[in-house]
């Protein structure tokens, strides 16, 4: 018995590695010192030109959004989702991305699927100025169903120590600015799938008039990167804190940046909840609280700044290409957590 | 329908996060600026005291060794395996580990299992002087069978640029020193399991006289970290290259550090192959070539150095606590790859 009979095909793996390597090379920035295939990826931090740098790192997956990729056969956007999710997670602390590594695990490696995923990773890495520095492709017979996989991403960025954004300067009275999401991003898919597929009996090709597209297209919409619109704002120093609205929604994520003794008041009428969330809520009879603790509800990023700075931040966002950000609430000194009330 | 009905228990997740946070805090080194639970983990590179640092990063999993953990209910060593594997992958380029992040994915989160895994991660991180800086715990209903999970690790280390080890100085005539492995490490488990469980019909509790222990104990033996014995040797500058012998064995891993135009001659009689490999080979009637391309065969790390430096390297290894390293071959100028021949 050899390794291939046991379900692991090293040659197929090597072929995928060759194709991946070439795509990854296209993302390399001046900091990269190594070729994919070294034991570790090498990155010269001084190439980033950041004085007194603090490294900011994050690990993430895309959750059960993967199921949509399995159902549609579209895997490229999963790679985009993963990179952008990671980029946003370190951006909220003021960091610019330096490099990214992925972990891709399958039962039996399907080269075309792996290549699609890495094509998405590479595209998003390039768009974010982030090197795809390495990764691991694991073939684990019996761990994943045929045609299924899991993928995790790991990002390292850097920020000058005196530009670190951690929310500690947030005080009652500060404004909370909501920046639109591009869809469900990468959270809430277990609930969304149960409602859409099990309860409503739809499939990925079902057209939903209200959404103007198919179920698959609406739910696969990629997680956007906030880097292009936030990067131009960082030098101003006006941003006191940022929350990336991921699993747990505004309810669980906004408090992660609020100092002890502060809370948030969010006006649910301050923005238009996108049709996809309203459709999911109505179809699944989901209570408001659960929706808000599960989905981003159309707000993928919240910025905290002084009330007097809010108009300037909104103008800067518009100038950077995001005209649809809006004040959605404010920081208060009462209680803790998030309350949803009209102002 | 709410999120919990859909299979995701945010409160159980939060409870695990609290327990994980406290274990992770115990690994924190002076470089860590953040608490677990921030969007990104923060690390001050200057705390590592490395001049002109190059970052070295790697992503890894433990492969189907996980199946042994599922069968035995022992999950702590998986965490140790993962960290040590990652530490070795960057150590071979001369890097000391700075921080580690994990990605843990399950179908339904079993808090005790997650806590066992993170206990192992924390122990190994502490032993390697590496901060457990963060991670992601993903509950993905329907993706993993009950009681199963996958786990990936991401490590970042640093090395002074003029201390970077990349094998480029390796020349024909150099000595190859083999350092013992502690068992299968984290590779070859798909084949090992097929042979031991399917072919031989054993189970994890079966006692194997030849191994002096049970199948479960022999196969779960943790992947060792080479940091404690290699770190003292790094300042000497005698090490030209190191290969971590992982998936693909010596056959596929040693060539990763050999410059173009060089090859390796390995003397298979130069070390005693440990009983666990002989037992697997005999039980599965596995050809030599497949064994050597699948398992580490008792050699977990290979060091390349000038022939005249080899005795000094062996003495330094012995002084650092590893008296069982040995010359196992040499670099040649003929062909490429690895040939197994008596000298």
XYZ file of C-alpha atoms in Angstrom:
686
model
C 0.000 0.000 0.000
C 1.363 3.443 -0.861
C 0.280 6.961 -0.029
C -1.838 7.418 -3.135
C -3.866 4.291 -2.392
C -4.451 5.759 1.076
C -6.123 8.755 -0.558
C -3.313 11.280 -0.749
C -1.983 12.290 -4.137
C 1.350 14.054 -3.678
C 1.862 14.611 -7.422
C -1.537 16.258 -7.869
C -0.663 18.363 -4.835
C 2.644 19.377 -6.361
C 0.918 20.371 -9.611
C -1.488 22.596 -7.679
C 1.446 24.068 -5.771
C 3.081 24.999 -9.069
C -0.025 26.795 -10.311
C -0.573 28.483 -6.955
C 3.030 29.623 -6.830
C 2.707 31.477 -10.099
C -0.468 33.282 -8.980
C 1.069 34.125 -5.615
C 4.157 35.549 -7.292
C 1.876 38.110 -8.940
C 1.002 39.492 -5.508
C 4.564 39.947 -4.298
C 5.464 43.365 -2.954
C 8.987 44.745 -2.431
C 9.037 43.296 1.091
C 8.908 39.670 -0.040
C 12.279 37.888 0.131
C 11.230 34.309 -0.481
C 9.623 32.107 -3.069
C 6.482 30.131 -2.244
C 7.725 26.661 -1.337
C 10.230 27.699 1.311
C 9.440 26.321 4.729
C 8.513 29.830 5.873
C 7.695 32.933 3.873
C 10.136 35.819 4.311
C 9.140 39.456 4.571
C 11.333 42.522 5.119
C 9.359 44.774 7.403
C 11.464 47.849 6.599
C 10.081 47.740 3.043
C 6.742 48.899 4.452
C 8.356 52.171 5.529
C 6.596 52.334 8.894
C 8.486 53.888 11.795
C 8.266 52.162 15.200
C 5.942 49.523 13.749
C 3.461 47.420 15.683
C 2.482 44.165 13.981
C -1.227 43.436 13.815
C -2.294 39.860 13.064
C -5.582 38.069 12.595
C -6.875 34.614 11.667
C -10.248 34.014 10.044
C -12.418 31.743 8.011
C -15.444 32.382 5.822
C -17.783 30.113 7.786
C -20.638 28.335 6.116
C -20.695 30.769 3.211
C -18.571 27.953 1.785
C -21.769 25.973 1.312
C -22.878 28.511 -1.286
C -19.630 27.955 -3.157
C -20.215 24.177 -3.071
C -23.769 24.608 -4.379
C -22.902 27.049 -7.178
C -19.452 25.763 -8.101
C -18.143 29.331 -7.771
C -15.057 29.295 -5.552
C -13.162 32.380 -6.643
C -15.200 34.770 -4.522
C -14.462 32.684 -1.400
C -10.826 33.688 -1.761
C -11.843 37.331 -2.080
C -14.113 37.052 0.974
C -11.339 35.590 3.065
C -8.688 38.183 2.232
C -11.026 41.152 2.585
C -12.360 39.868 5.902
C -8.810 39.611 7.230
C -7.801 43.004 5.803
C -10.743 44.663 7.572
C -9.956 42.933 10.863
C -6.548 44.597 11.090
C -7.581 47.816 9.336
C -9.832 48.662 12.285
C -6.676 49.077 14.358
C -5.136 51.336 11.729
C -2.913 48.673 10.147
C -2.035 48.318 6.494
C -1.776 44.702 5.335
C 1.696 43.290 4.665
C 1.185 39.623 3.936
C -1.378 36.835 3.977
C -1.172 33.046 4.273
C -3.950 30.549 3.693
C -4.792 27.087 4.979
C -6.896 25.027 2.573
C -8.107 21.608 3.707
C -9.979 19.116 1.531
C -10.837 15.445 1.564
C -9.490 14.930 -1.927
C -7.818 17.812 -3.686
C -9.644 19.025 -6.777
C -6.977 21.046 -8.565
C -9.452 23.304 -10.398
C -11.234 24.216 -7.187
C -7.982 24.941 -5.375
C -6.831 27.084 -8.274
C -10.133 29.027 -8.298
C -9.829 29.742 -4.590
C -6.220 30.876 -4.875
C -7.097 33.001 -7.901
C -9.555 34.816 -5.639
C -6.997 35.112 -2.847
C -4.435 36.478 -5.288
C -6.785 39.024 -6.818
C -7.830 40.341 -3.433
C -4.262 40.341 -2.114
C -3.146 42.367 -5.129
C -6.022 44.813 -4.715
C -5.107 45.312 -1.062
C -1.359 45.610 -1.694
C -0.804 42.511 0.402
C 1.578 39.684 -0.522
C 0.249 36.123 -0.635
C 3.334 34.859 1.161
C 2.522 31.187 1.584
C 0.030 28.664 2.791
C -0.757 25.063 3.409
C -2.869 22.791 1.232
C -3.898 19.749 3.240
C -5.466 16.658 1.739
C -7.284 14.843 4.526
C -9.184 11.791 3.264
C -12.443 11.228 5.127
C -12.435 14.612 6.844
C -14.380 16.522 4.246
C -17.197 15.342 2.016
C -16.507 15.064 -1.724
C -16.304 18.497 -3.277
C -16.117 20.203 0.111
C -13.280 21.994 1.853
C -12.501 24.507 4.542
C -10.246 27.493 4.199
C -8.680 29.802 6.754
C -6.716 32.980 6.283
C -4.017 34.590 8.300
C -2.939 38.181 7.852
C -0.140 40.318 9.243
C -0.119 44.070 8.913
C 1.665 46.943 10.566
C 0.895 50.361 11.954
C 3.158 53.052 13.374
C 2.812 52.837 17.125
C 1.561 56.418 17.457
C -1.088 55.744 14.785
C -2.551 52.679 16.472
C -6.340 52.891 16.699
C -7.767 51.068 19.698
C -10.902 52.897 20.755
C -9.404 54.000 24.076
C -10.006 57.673 23.260
C -13.738 57.141 22.689
C -15.911 59.219 25.049
C -19.645 59.788 25.522
C -20.981 62.136 22.888
C -18.807 60.744 20.096
C -20.476 60.090 16.785
C -20.858 56.612 15.304
C -20.653 56.484 11.529
C -21.893 53.436 9.674
C -20.304 52.377 6.391
C -22.375 50.166 4.087
C -21.666 46.462 3.729
C -21.766 44.772 0.347
C -24.092 41.995 1.511
C -23.951 39.394 4.279
C -20.152 39.510 4.084
C -19.068 36.257 5.739
C -21.443 35.949 8.674
C -24.881 34.589 9.406
C -24.822 31.920 6.720
C -25.923 29.036 8.915
C -29.123 30.882 9.713
C -29.563 32.300 6.209
C -29.177 28.877 4.603
C -31.671 27.243 6.970
C -34.224 29.887 6.129
C -33.643 30.156 2.407
C -33.069 26.494 1.546
C -34.787 24.471 4.280
C -37.689 26.733 5.244
C -38.398 28.482 1.935
C -37.342 25.488 -0.163
C -35.434 27.622 -2.654
C -32.235 26.660 -4.402
C -29.248 28.694 -5.534
C -30.719 29.235 -8.998
C -34.078 30.499 -7.728
C -34.706 34.064 -8.881
C -35.982 36.391 -6.169
C -37.744 39.415 -7.652
C -37.199 41.482 -4.512
C -33.438 40.972 -4.799
C -33.343 41.331 -8.569
C -31.084 38.309 -8.776
C -30.723 34.658 -7.834
C -30.357 33.322 -4.318
C -26.827 32.176 -5.134
C -25.686 35.523 -6.515
C -27.199 37.464 -3.614
C -25.642 35.266 -0.953
C -22.248 34.928 -2.652
C -21.758 38.698 -3.014
C -18.149 39.205 -1.845
C -17.161 40.734 1.465
C -15.822 44.183 0.575
C -12.481 45.560 1.719
C -12.691 48.880 3.530
C -9.014 49.597 2.960
C -9.407 51.800 -0.167
C -11.872 54.144 1.518
C -10.338 54.137 5.023
C -6.644 54.398 4.158
C -6.938 58.026 2.978
C -8.599 58.934 6.311
C -5.967 57.456 8.626
C -3.430 60.329 8.528
C -6.067 62.809 9.745
C -6.049 61.146 13.179
C -9.792 61.809 13.457
C -10.773 58.150 13.757
C -10.909 57.118 17.439
C -12.056 53.563 16.885
C -13.420 51.227 14.231
C -15.464 48.054 14.559
C -15.633 45.465 11.795
C -19.187 44.103 11.942
C -18.738 40.337 11.665
C -20.323 37.385 13.517
C -22.454 38.769 16.349
C -23.503 41.809 14.319
C -23.361 45.385 15.561
C -24.656 44.086 18.909
C -21.550 42.066 19.722
C -18.860 43.806 17.674
C -19.321 47.482 18.451
C -18.786 46.952 22.228
C -15.354 45.429 21.463
C -13.976 48.932 20.909
C -15.959 50.828 23.562
C -14.013 51.766 26.716
C -15.462 50.663 30.075
C -18.281 52.936 31.147
C -19.382 53.778 27.621
C -22.168 52.308 25.547
C -23.684 52.828 22.140
C -27.061 54.080 21.025
C -27.856 53.079 17.483
C -30.786 54.552 15.556
C -32.140 51.699 13.461
C -33.908 54.209 11.202
C -30.668 55.973 10.318
C -29.974 53.712 7.388
C -31.879 51.641 4.898
C -31.524 47.924 5.686
C -30.753 46.251 2.323
C -33.459 44.031 0.783
C -31.493 40.793 1.340
C -31.731 41.154 5.124
C -35.399 42.154 5.071
C -36.179 39.206 2.839
C -34.311 36.772 5.140
C -36.006 38.214 8.233
C -39.516 38.049 6.772
C -39.041 34.594 5.273
C -37.661 33.181 8.536
C -39.790 35.203 10.952
C -36.592 36.189 12.722
C -36.952 38.602 15.676
C -35.147 41.980 15.323
C -32.718 41.185 18.143
C -31.611 37.957 16.508
C -31.197 39.626 13.129
C -29.021 42.319 14.708
C -26.903 39.802 16.590
C -26.404 37.637 13.501
C -26.152 39.857 10.437
C -24.461 43.159 9.688
C -27.858 44.543 8.547
C -26.189 46.649 5.893
C -23.458 48.219 8.070
C -20.095 46.466 7.709
C -17.914 48.974 9.509
C -18.564 51.509 12.249
C -16.285 54.480 12.823
C -16.206 56.363 16.136
C -15.048 59.983 16.049
C -15.653 63.229 17.905
C -19.084 64.649 17.104
C -17.510 67.799 15.641
C -15.331 65.661 13.349
C -18.172 63.578 11.941
C -18.990 65.828 8.985
C -15.328 65.931 7.996
C -15.084 62.123 8.234
C -18.219 61.741 6.103
C -16.807 64.174 3.542
C -13.477 62.317 3.498
C -15.284 59.011 3.005
C -17.252 60.514 0.116
C -14.050 61.859 -1.411
C -12.486 58.404 -1.066
C -15.373 56.841 -2.974
C -17.948 55.981 -0.303
C -20.783 58.519 -0.423
C -23.261 56.317 1.450
C -21.763 56.344 4.940
C -23.967 58.015 7.545
C -24.245 58.864 11.216
C -26.081 55.918 12.743
C -25.780 56.649 16.445
C -23.620 57.940 19.222
C -21.592 56.919 22.229
C -23.281 57.354 25.600
C -22.270 57.029 29.211
C -25.270 54.934 30.234
C -25.071 51.169 30.753
C -23.008 49.034 28.414
C -23.429 47.368 25.062
C -25.643 48.520 22.246
C -29.170 49.862 22.475
C -31.263 50.303 19.339
C -33.412 53.412 19.833
C -34.462 56.390 17.782
C -32.428 59.458 18.820
C -35.840 30.781 13.874
C -32.780 32.134 15.628
C -29.070 31.437 15.340
C -28.988 28.777 18.072
C -31.727 26.769 16.371
C -29.639 26.967 13.206
C -26.833 25.178 15.046
C -24.643 28.019 16.235
C -24.408 28.721 19.944
C -22.906 32.196 20.422
C -23.061 32.003 24.240
C -21.211 28.665 24.386
C -18.688 30.204 22.003
C -18.265 33.218 24.270
C -17.696 30.945 27.290
C -14.967 29.074 25.418
C -13.457 32.395 24.370
C -13.256 33.426 28.038
C -11.436 30.236 29.022
C -9.136 30.415 25.997
C -8.335 34.044 26.742
C -7.062 33.210 30.188
C -4.802 30.399 28.894
C -3.517 32.590 26.091
C -2.706 35.373 28.543
C -0.281 32.960 30.218
C 1.763 32.817 27.004
C 2.110 36.565 26.579
C 5.622 37.881 26.101
C 6.760 41.513 26.490
C 5.969 42.161 22.815
C 2.228 41.625 23.191
C 0.212 44.856 23.287
C -3.302 43.519 22.992
C -5.786 41.349 24.773
C -7.302 38.329 23.032
C -10.663 39.543 21.735
C -9.397 42.570 19.852
C -10.053 42.388 16.130
C -6.343 41.901 15.545
C -3.564 40.859 17.908
C -0.878 43.472 18.467
C 2.826 42.735 18.755
C 5.739 45.152 19.200
C 8.518 43.779 17.079
C 11.201 45.871 18.834
C 10.584 43.811 21.985
C 12.253 40.870 20.239
C 15.511 42.840 20.131
C 16.408 41.765 16.596
C 18.295 44.263 14.437
C 17.246 44.597 10.778
C 14.604 41.900 11.253
C 13.114 39.727 8.537
C 9.700 38.280 9.375
C 9.280 34.569 8.721
C 5.735 33.195 8.575
C 4.190 29.779 8.089
C 0.762 28.138 8.066
C 0.171 24.502 8.940
C -2.228 21.868 10.090
C -1.727 18.510 11.768
C -3.377 16.466 9.008
C -5.177 13.259 9.784
C -3.306 12.776 13.055
C -6.499 14.436 14.256
C -8.256 11.096 13.748
C -6.116 9.659 16.556
C -7.304 12.445 18.828
C -10.926 11.692 17.906
C -10.436 7.991 18.620
C -8.622 8.431 21.940
C -10.359 11.566 23.220
C -6.927 13.087 23.813
C -6.829 16.538 22.225
C -4.170 18.372 24.211
C -1.269 16.908 22.255
C -2.805 18.111 18.971
C -2.226 21.652 20.181
C 1.388 20.777 20.999
C 1.866 19.134 17.581
C 0.555 22.170 15.772
C 2.703 24.744 17.554
C 5.889 22.679 17.369
C 5.358 21.939 13.683
C 5.020 25.663 12.983
C 7.995 26.562 15.206
C 10.204 24.110 13.293
C 9.028 25.415 9.918
C 10.390 28.892 10.630
C 13.328 27.718 12.764
C 14.893 26.130 9.687
C 15.376 29.630 8.318
C 16.979 30.766 11.563
C 13.904 32.496 12.979
C 12.832 32.616 16.585
C 9.061 32.472 17.044
C 7.252 35.654 18.043
C 3.570 34.825 17.962
C 1.079 32.176 16.915
C -2.599 32.225 15.949
C -4.924 29.282 15.526
C -8.013 28.514 13.464
C -10.268 25.886 15.019
C -13.310 24.731 13.056
C -15.974 22.340 14.323
C -19.488 21.305 13.429
C -20.749 21.912 16.944
C -18.399 23.389 19.511
C -17.595 21.064 22.387
C -16.166 23.450 24.969
C -14.057 20.782 26.738
C -12.413 19.700 23.494
C -11.681 23.275 22.457
C -10.213 23.958 25.890
C -8.001 20.840 25.699
C -6.674 21.883 22.306
C -5.941 25.420 23.445
C -4.323 24.088 26.626
C -1.911 22.222 24.362
C -1.357 25.267 22.166
C -0.684 27.390 25.254
C 1.748 24.915 26.798
C 3.740 24.626 23.594
C 3.652 28.371 22.953
C 4.992 29.003 26.469
C 7.728 26.403 26.019
C 8.783 28.019 22.751
C 8.634 31.567 24.109
C 5.931 32.353 21.563
C 2.788 34.358 22.331
C -0.605 32.835 21.524
C -1.801 36.140 20.098
C -5.241 35.234 18.858
C -7.272 32.913 16.759
C -10.631 32.075 15.323
C -13.051 29.458 16.597
C -15.586 28.670 13.901
C -18.748 26.676 14.471
C -19.850 25.327 11.105
C -22.901 23.071 11.396
C -22.816 20.200 8.903
C -19.186 20.709 7.878
C -17.615 18.398 10.406
C -18.950 15.157 11.840
C -19.950 15.085 15.511
C -16.892 15.183 17.723
C -14.612 16.109 14.814
C -12.813 19.325 13.993
C -9.926 20.742 12.024
C -7.276 23.045 13.339
C -4.674 25.192 11.588
C -1.822 27.222 12.997
C -0.108 30.363 11.814
C 3.209 31.477 13.150
C 5.320 34.589 12.737
C 8.938 34.745 13.795
C 11.884 36.964 13.068
C 15.551 36.658 12.252
C 18.239 39.293 11.804
C 18.739 39.685 8.087
C 22.414 38.699 8.242
C 21.501 35.562 10.216
C 18.938 34.295 7.719
C 19.506 30.624 6.871
C 18.375 29.685 3.375
C 20.676 26.943 2.152
C 22.196 29.104 -0.572
C 25.716 28.542 0.842
C 25.411 24.747 0.607
C 28.059 23.181 -1.669
C 29.042 19.648 -2.682
C 30.992 17.951 0.095
C 28.937 19.481 2.905
C 27.842 17.167 5.688
C 24.196 16.325 6.353
C 23.371 15.795 10.014
C 20.170 14.060 11.000
C 18.402 14.946 14.233
C 16.006 12.349 15.663
C 12.249 12.769 15.393
C 9.997 11.946 18.329
C 7.697 9.723 16.244
C 5.624 10.263 13.095
C 5.365 13.972 13.984
C 2.384 15.170 11.954
C 2.815 13.389 8.628
C 1.936 10.097 7.054
C -1.172 9.485 9.128
C -3.519 8.688 6.273
C -1.278 5.797 5.281
C -0.470 4.774 8.862
C -4.134 4.631 9.813
C -5.081 2.589 6.755
C -2.426 0.048 7.626
C -2.884 -0.087 11.383
C -6.663 0.116 11.614
C -8.005 -1.160 8.277
C -5.363 -3.698 7.265
C -4.173 -4.948 10.665
C -7.572 -4.461 12.307
C -6.105 -2.956 15.462
C -7.663 -0.214 17.534
C -6.144 2.626 19.533
C -6.105 0.554 22.723
C -4.323 -2.442 21.152
C -1.009 -3.085 22.862
C 1.883 -3.677 20.458
C 4.752 -5.541 22.157
C 7.287 -4.291 19.626
C 6.383 -0.678 20.454
C 6.048 -1.286 24.191
C 2.860 0.729 24.209
C -0.585 1.047 22.651
C -1.268 2.014 19.074
C -2.894 5.231 20.285
C 0.054 6.267 22.459
C 2.616 5.446 19.761
C 0.789 7.365 17.046
C -0.147 10.343 19.231
C 3.430 10.961 20.406
C 3.827 14.750 20.024
C 5.826 16.440 17.305
C 8.931 17.775 19.035
C 10.192 21.337 18.816
C 13.790 21.658 17.675
C 14.053 25.198 19.008
C 15.684 24.327 22.382
C 18.515 22.364 20.764
C 18.980 24.547 17.664
C 18.748 27.994 19.207
C 22.131 27.687 20.992
C 23.768 26.765 17.668
C 22.494 29.691 15.629
C 25.068 32.314 16.719
C 27.949 30.081 15.558
C 26.938 30.674 11.952
C 27.967 27.097 11.131
C 24.532 26.003 9.951
C 24.196 26.515 6.177
C 20.726 25.084 5.822
C 18.072 23.110 7.674
C 15.200 21.008 6.370
C 12.181 20.186 8.496
C 11.207 16.640 7.477
C 7.418 16.837 7.096
C 4.998 15.479 4.456
C 7.060 13.996 1.640
C 9.777 12.753 3.991
C 13.483 13.317 3.473
C 12.938 12.619 -0.232
C 10.796 15.711 -0.843
C 11.920 18.039 1.939
C 15.694 17.940 1.799
C 15.809 19.166 -1.848
C 13.868 22.279 -0.780
C 17.091 23.730 0.675
C 19.598 22.400 -1.874
C 20.908 24.964 -4.378
C 20.539 24.147 -8.084
C 23.210 21.697 -9.193
C 23.517 19.986 -5.817
C 21.939 16.776 -4.605
C 21.991 14.654 -1.478
C 23.324 11.191 -0.770
C 21.766 9.697 2.325
C 23.127 6.544 3.947
C 20.075 4.641 5.171
C 22.282 2.607 7.530
C 23.561 5.714 9.296
C 20.755 5.725 11.823
C 18.441 3.256 13.471
C 14.929 3.566 12.048
C 12.619 3.593 15.099
C 10.392 0.527 15.658
C 7.153 2.363 14.866
C 8.215 2.891 11.244
C 9.517 -0.672 10.820
C 6.288 -2.014 12.261
C 4.158 0.134 9.916
C 6.271 -0.854 6.907
C 6.161 -4.576 7.652
C 2.462 -4.584 8.505
C 1.534 -2.689 5.335
C 4.161 -4.211 3.007
C 5.140 -0.679 2.065
C 8.067 -0.310 -0.374
C 11.146 1.556 0.935
C 10.668 4.421 -1.493
C 7.117 5.029 -0.362
C 8.112 4.865 3.295
C 10.816 7.452 2.688
C 8.516 9.745 0.762
C 5.793 9.541 3.404
C 7.392 9.311 6.849
C 10.343 11.012 8.512
C 11.799 7.521 9.250
C 13.243 8.770 12.555
C 14.895 11.939 11.231
C 12.826 15.065 11.888
C 15.404 17.678 11.002
C 18.452 17.720 8.721
C 21.256 20.229 9.152
C 23.690 21.038 6.332
C 27.110 22.346 7.325
C 30.697 22.280 6.068
C 32.235 18.852 6.495
C 34.911 20.283 8.808
C 32.223 21.869 10.994
C 30.187 18.684 11.443
C 31.916 17.463 14.601
C 31.519 20.847 16.208
C 27.805 20.944 15.277
C 27.324 17.440 16.700
C 29.117 18.460 19.914
C 26.998 21.612 20.182
C 23.827 19.567 19.676
C 24.944 17.173 22.409
C 25.715 20.091 24.721
C 22.254 21.518 23.990
C 20.639 18.212 25.027
C 20.526 16.162 21.802
C 23.246 13.479 21.912
C 21.624 11.295 19.234
C 22.156 13.443 16.163
C 24.461 11.874 13.564
C 25.981 12.326 10.130
C 23.519 10.686 7.761
C 24.878 11.745 4.394
C 26.471 14.454 2.349
C 25.823 16.949 -0.396
C 26.999 15.967 -3.870
C 27.258 17.646 -7.227
C 25.664 14.770 -9.169
C 22.049 14.883 -10.363
C 19.359 16.326 -8.154
C 17.139 15.185 -5.336
C 17.963 12.531 -2.764
C 19.653 9.172 -3.358
C 19.695 6.559 -0.621
C 23.012 4.723 -0.853
C 25.663 3.456 1.501
C 28.688 5.789 1.457
